[in-house]
PDB file of C-alpha atoms in Angstrom:
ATOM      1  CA  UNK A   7       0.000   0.000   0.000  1.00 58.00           C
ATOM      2  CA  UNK A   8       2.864   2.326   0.470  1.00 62.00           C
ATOM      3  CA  UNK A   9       4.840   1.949  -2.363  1.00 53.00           C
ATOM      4  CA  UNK A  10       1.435   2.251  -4.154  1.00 54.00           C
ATOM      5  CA  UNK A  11       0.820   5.552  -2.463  1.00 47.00           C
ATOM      6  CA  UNK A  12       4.777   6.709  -3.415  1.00 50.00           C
ATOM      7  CA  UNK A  13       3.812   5.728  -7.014  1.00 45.00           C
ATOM      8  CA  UNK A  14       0.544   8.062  -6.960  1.00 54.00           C
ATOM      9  CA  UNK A  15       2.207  10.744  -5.115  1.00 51.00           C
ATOM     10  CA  UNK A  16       5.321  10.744  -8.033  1.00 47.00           C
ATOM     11  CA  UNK A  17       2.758  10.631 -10.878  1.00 40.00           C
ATOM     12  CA  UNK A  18       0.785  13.969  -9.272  1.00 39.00           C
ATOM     13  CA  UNK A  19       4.330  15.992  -9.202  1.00 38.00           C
ATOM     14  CA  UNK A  20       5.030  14.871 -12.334  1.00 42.00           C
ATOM     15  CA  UNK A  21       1.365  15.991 -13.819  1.00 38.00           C
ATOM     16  CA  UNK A  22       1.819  19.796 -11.822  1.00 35.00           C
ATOM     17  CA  UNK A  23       5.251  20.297 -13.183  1.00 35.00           C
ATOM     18  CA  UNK A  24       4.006  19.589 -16.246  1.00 39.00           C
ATOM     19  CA  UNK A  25       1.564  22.016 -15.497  1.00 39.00           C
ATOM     20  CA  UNK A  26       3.751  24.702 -14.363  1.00 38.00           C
ATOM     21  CA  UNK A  27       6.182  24.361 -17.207  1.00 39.00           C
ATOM     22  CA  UNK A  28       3.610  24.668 -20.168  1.00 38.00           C
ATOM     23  CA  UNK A  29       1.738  27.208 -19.075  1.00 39.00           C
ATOM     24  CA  UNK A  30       5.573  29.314 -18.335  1.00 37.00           C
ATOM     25  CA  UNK A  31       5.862  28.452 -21.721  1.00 41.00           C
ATOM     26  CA  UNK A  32       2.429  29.608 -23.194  1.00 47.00           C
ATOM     27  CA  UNK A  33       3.210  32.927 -21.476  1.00 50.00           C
ATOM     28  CA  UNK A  34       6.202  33.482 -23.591  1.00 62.00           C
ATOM     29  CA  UNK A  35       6.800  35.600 -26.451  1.00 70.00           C
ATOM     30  CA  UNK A  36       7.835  32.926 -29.667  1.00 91.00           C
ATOM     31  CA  UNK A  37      11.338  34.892 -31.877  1.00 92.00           C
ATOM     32  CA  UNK A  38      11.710  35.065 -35.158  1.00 93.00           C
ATOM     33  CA  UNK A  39      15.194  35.436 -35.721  1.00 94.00           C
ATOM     34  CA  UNK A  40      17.316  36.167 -39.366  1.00 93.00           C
ATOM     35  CA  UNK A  41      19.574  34.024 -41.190  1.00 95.00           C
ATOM     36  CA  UNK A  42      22.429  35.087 -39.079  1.00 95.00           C
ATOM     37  CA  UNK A  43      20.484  33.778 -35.579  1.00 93.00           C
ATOM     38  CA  UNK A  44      19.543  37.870 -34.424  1.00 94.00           C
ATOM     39  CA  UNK A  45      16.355  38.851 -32.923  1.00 93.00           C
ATOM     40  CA  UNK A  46      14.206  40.242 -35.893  1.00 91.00           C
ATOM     41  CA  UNK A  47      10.742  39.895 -33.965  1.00 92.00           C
ATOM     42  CA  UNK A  48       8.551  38.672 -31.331  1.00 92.00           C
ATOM     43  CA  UNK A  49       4.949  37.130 -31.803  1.00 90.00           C
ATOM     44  CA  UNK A  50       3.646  37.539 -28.394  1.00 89.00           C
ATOM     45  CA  UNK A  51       0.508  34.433 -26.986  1.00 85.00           C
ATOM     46  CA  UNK A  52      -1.995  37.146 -28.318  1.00 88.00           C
ATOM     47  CA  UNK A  53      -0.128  37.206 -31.822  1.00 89.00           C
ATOM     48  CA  UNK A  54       1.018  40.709 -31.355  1.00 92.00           C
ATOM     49  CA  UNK A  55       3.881  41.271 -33.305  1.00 92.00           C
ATOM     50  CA  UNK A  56       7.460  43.481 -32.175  1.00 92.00           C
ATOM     51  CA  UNK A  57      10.443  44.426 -33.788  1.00 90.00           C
ATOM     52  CA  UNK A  58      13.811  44.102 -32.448  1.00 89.00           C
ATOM     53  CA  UNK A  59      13.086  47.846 -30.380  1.00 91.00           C
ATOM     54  CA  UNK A  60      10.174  46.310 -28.960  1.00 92.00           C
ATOM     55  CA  UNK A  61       7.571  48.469 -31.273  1.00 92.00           C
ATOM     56  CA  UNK A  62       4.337  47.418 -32.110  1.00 92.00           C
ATOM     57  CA  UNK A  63       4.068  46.222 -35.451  1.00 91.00           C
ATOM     58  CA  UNK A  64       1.144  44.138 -36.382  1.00 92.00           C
ATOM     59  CA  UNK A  65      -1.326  41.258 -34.387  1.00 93.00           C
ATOM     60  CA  UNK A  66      -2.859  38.370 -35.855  1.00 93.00           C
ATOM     61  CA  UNK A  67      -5.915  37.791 -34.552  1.00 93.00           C
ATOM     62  CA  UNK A  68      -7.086  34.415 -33.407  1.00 91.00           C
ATOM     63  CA  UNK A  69      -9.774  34.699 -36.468  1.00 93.00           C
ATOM     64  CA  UNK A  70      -6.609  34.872 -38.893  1.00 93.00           C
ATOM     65  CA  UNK A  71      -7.294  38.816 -39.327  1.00 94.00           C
ATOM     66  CA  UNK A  72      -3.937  40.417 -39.852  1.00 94.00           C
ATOM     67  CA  UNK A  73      -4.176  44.002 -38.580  1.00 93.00           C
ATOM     68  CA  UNK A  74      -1.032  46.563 -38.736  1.00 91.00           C
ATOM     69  CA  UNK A  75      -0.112  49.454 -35.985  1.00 89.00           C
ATOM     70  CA  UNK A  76      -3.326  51.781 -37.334  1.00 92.00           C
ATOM     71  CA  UNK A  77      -5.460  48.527 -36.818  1.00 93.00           C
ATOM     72  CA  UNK A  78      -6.145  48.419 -39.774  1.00 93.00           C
ATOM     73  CA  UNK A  79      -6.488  44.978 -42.217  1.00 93.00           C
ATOM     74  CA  UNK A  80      -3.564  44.514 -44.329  1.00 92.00           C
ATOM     75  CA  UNK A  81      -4.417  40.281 -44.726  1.00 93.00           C
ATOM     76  CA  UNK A  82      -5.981  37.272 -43.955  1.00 94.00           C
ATOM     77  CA  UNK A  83      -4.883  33.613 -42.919  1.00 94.00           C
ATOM     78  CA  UNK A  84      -7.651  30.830 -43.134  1.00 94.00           C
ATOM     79  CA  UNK A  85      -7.137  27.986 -41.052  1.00 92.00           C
ATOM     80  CA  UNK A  86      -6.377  25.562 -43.768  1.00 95.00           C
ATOM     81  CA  UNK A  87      -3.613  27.923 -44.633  1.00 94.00           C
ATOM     82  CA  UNK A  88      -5.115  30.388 -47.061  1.00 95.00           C
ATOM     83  CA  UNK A  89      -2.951  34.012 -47.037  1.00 95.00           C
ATOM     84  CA  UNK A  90      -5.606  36.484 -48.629  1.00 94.00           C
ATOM     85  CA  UNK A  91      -3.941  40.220 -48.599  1.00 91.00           C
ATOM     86  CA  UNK A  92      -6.301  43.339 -47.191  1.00 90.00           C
ATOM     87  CA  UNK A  93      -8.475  43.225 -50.720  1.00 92.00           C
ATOM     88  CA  UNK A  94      -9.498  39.491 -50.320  1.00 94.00           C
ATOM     89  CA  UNK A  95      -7.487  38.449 -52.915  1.00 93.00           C
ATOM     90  CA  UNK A  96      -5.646  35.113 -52.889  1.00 95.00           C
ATOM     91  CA  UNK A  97      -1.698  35.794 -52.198  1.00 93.00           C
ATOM     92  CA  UNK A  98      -0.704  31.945 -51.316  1.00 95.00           C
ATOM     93  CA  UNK A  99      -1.020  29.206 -49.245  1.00 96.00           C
ATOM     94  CA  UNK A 100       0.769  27.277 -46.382  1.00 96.00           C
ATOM     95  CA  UNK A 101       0.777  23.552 -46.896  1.00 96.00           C
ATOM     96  CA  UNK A 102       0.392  21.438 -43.218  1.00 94.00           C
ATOM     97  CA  UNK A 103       4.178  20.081 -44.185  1.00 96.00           C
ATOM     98  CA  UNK A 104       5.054  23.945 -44.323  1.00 96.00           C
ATOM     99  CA  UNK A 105       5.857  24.136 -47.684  1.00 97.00           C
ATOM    100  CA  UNK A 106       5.029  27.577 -48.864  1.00 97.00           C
ATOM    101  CA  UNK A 107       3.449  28.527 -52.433  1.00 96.00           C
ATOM    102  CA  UNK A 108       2.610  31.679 -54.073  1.00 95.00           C
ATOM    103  CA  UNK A 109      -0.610  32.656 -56.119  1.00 94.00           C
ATOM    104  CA  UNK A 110       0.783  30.799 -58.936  1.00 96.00           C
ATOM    105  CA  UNK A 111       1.490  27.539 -56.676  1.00 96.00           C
ATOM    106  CA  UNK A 112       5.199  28.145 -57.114  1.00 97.00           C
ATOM    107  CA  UNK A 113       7.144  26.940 -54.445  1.00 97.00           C
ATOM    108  CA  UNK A 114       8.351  30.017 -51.976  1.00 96.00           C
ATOM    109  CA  UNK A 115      10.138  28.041 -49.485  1.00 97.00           C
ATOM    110  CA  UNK A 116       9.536  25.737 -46.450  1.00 97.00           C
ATOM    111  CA  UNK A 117       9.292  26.162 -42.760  1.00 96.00           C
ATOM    112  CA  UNK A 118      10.501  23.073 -40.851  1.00 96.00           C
ATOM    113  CA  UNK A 119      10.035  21.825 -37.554  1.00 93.00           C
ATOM    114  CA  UNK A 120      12.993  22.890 -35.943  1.00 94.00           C
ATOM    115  CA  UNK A 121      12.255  26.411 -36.785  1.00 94.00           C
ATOM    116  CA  UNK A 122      14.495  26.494 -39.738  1.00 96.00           C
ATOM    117  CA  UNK A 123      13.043  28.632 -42.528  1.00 97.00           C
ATOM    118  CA  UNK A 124      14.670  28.165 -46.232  1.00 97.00           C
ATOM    119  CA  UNK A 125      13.946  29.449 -49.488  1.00 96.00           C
ATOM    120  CA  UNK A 126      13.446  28.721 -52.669  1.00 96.00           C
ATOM    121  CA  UNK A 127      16.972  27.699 -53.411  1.00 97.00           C
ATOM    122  CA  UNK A 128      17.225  26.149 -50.063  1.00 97.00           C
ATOM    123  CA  UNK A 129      18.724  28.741 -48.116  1.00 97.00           C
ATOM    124  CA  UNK A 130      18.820  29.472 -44.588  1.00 97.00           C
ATOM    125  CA  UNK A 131      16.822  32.852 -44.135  1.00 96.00           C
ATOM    126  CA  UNK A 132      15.923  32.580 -40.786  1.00 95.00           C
ATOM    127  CA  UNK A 133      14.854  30.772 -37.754  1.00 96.00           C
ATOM    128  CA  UNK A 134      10.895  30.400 -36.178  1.00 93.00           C
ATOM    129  CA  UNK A 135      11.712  28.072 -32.863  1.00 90.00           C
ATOM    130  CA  UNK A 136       8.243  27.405 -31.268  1.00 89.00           C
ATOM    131  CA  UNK A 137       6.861  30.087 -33.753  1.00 89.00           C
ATOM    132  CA  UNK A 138       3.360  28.753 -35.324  1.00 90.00           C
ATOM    133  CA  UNK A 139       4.384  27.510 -38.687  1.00 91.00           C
ATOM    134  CA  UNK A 140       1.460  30.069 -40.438  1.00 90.00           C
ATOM    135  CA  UNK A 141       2.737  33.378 -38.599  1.00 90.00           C
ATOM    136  CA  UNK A 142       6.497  32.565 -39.686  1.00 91.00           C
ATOM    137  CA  UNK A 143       5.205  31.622 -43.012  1.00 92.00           C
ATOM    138  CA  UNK A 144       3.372  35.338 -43.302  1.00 90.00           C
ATOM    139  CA  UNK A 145       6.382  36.949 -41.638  1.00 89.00           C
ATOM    140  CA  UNK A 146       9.319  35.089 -43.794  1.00 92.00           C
ATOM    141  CA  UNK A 147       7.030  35.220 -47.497  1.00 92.00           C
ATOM    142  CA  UNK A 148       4.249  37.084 -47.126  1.00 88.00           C
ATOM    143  CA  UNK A 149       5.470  40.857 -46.368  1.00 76.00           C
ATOM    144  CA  UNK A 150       2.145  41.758 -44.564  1.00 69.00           C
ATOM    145  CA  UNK A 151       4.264  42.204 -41.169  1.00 67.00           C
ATOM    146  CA  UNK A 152       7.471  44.040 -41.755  1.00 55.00           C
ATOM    147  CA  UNK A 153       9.574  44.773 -38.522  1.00 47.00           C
ATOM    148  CA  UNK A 154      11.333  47.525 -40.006  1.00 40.00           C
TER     149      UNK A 154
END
């Protein structure tokens, strides 16, 4: 009975760390960073965007609305993947494998897993750690969010 009541106790800590750790880590602002690994922007939990000085730049709404500094629309993202600019029309599409594609289906580049983010030629032009694949896709191909 004991060592079944150590057993429950370790499975509870485990569960509440658990917890702890990935809701520290919801909290957290995601980086995009450029090819050579510096800061370029932060996507915030609430998809706000910020330059490297912190300014507001953009936010992309949980209903894929893409809205700069003014608030106003400058773009879309659907949730199959969709990128629609601020006059509705079609500008590209993320693939769930992260392949990106323009509006003529040509091949833009790819966001992997790791973060990694290549071009077409398969270059390194930056890094999206943690970063939703569809907000680095918009940030990397797109050009609705600058961080200028």
């Amino acid at each position: 009975m004991e060592h079944l009541m150590r057993n429950i106790i370790k499975v509870v800590l485990t569960l509440l760390l658990f917890i702890v750790v990935s809701g520290a880590q919801m909290g957290q602002a995601q980086t995009i960073r450029d090819k050579n690994n510096s800061m370029i922007a932060r996507i915030e939990h609430d998809g706000t965007v910020r330059n490297s000085s912190n300014s507001y730049v953009a936010r992309i709404g949980s209903n894929g609305d893409i809205r700069d500094s003014s608030n106003r629309l400058i773009g879309t993202i659907s949730s199959d993947g969709t990128v629609r600019d601020n006059n509705n029309s079609f500008i590209g599409k993320i693939e769930s494998d992260g392949t990106v594609r323009n509006r003529n289906n040509s091949y833009m580049g790819r966001i992997y897993q790791d973060g990694t983010v290549r071009d077409s030629s398969n270059s390194t032009i930056g890094y999206a750690k943690d970063v939703p694949v569809q907000y680095a896709a918009i940030y990397f191909f797109f050009d609705l969010i600058t961080a200028k």
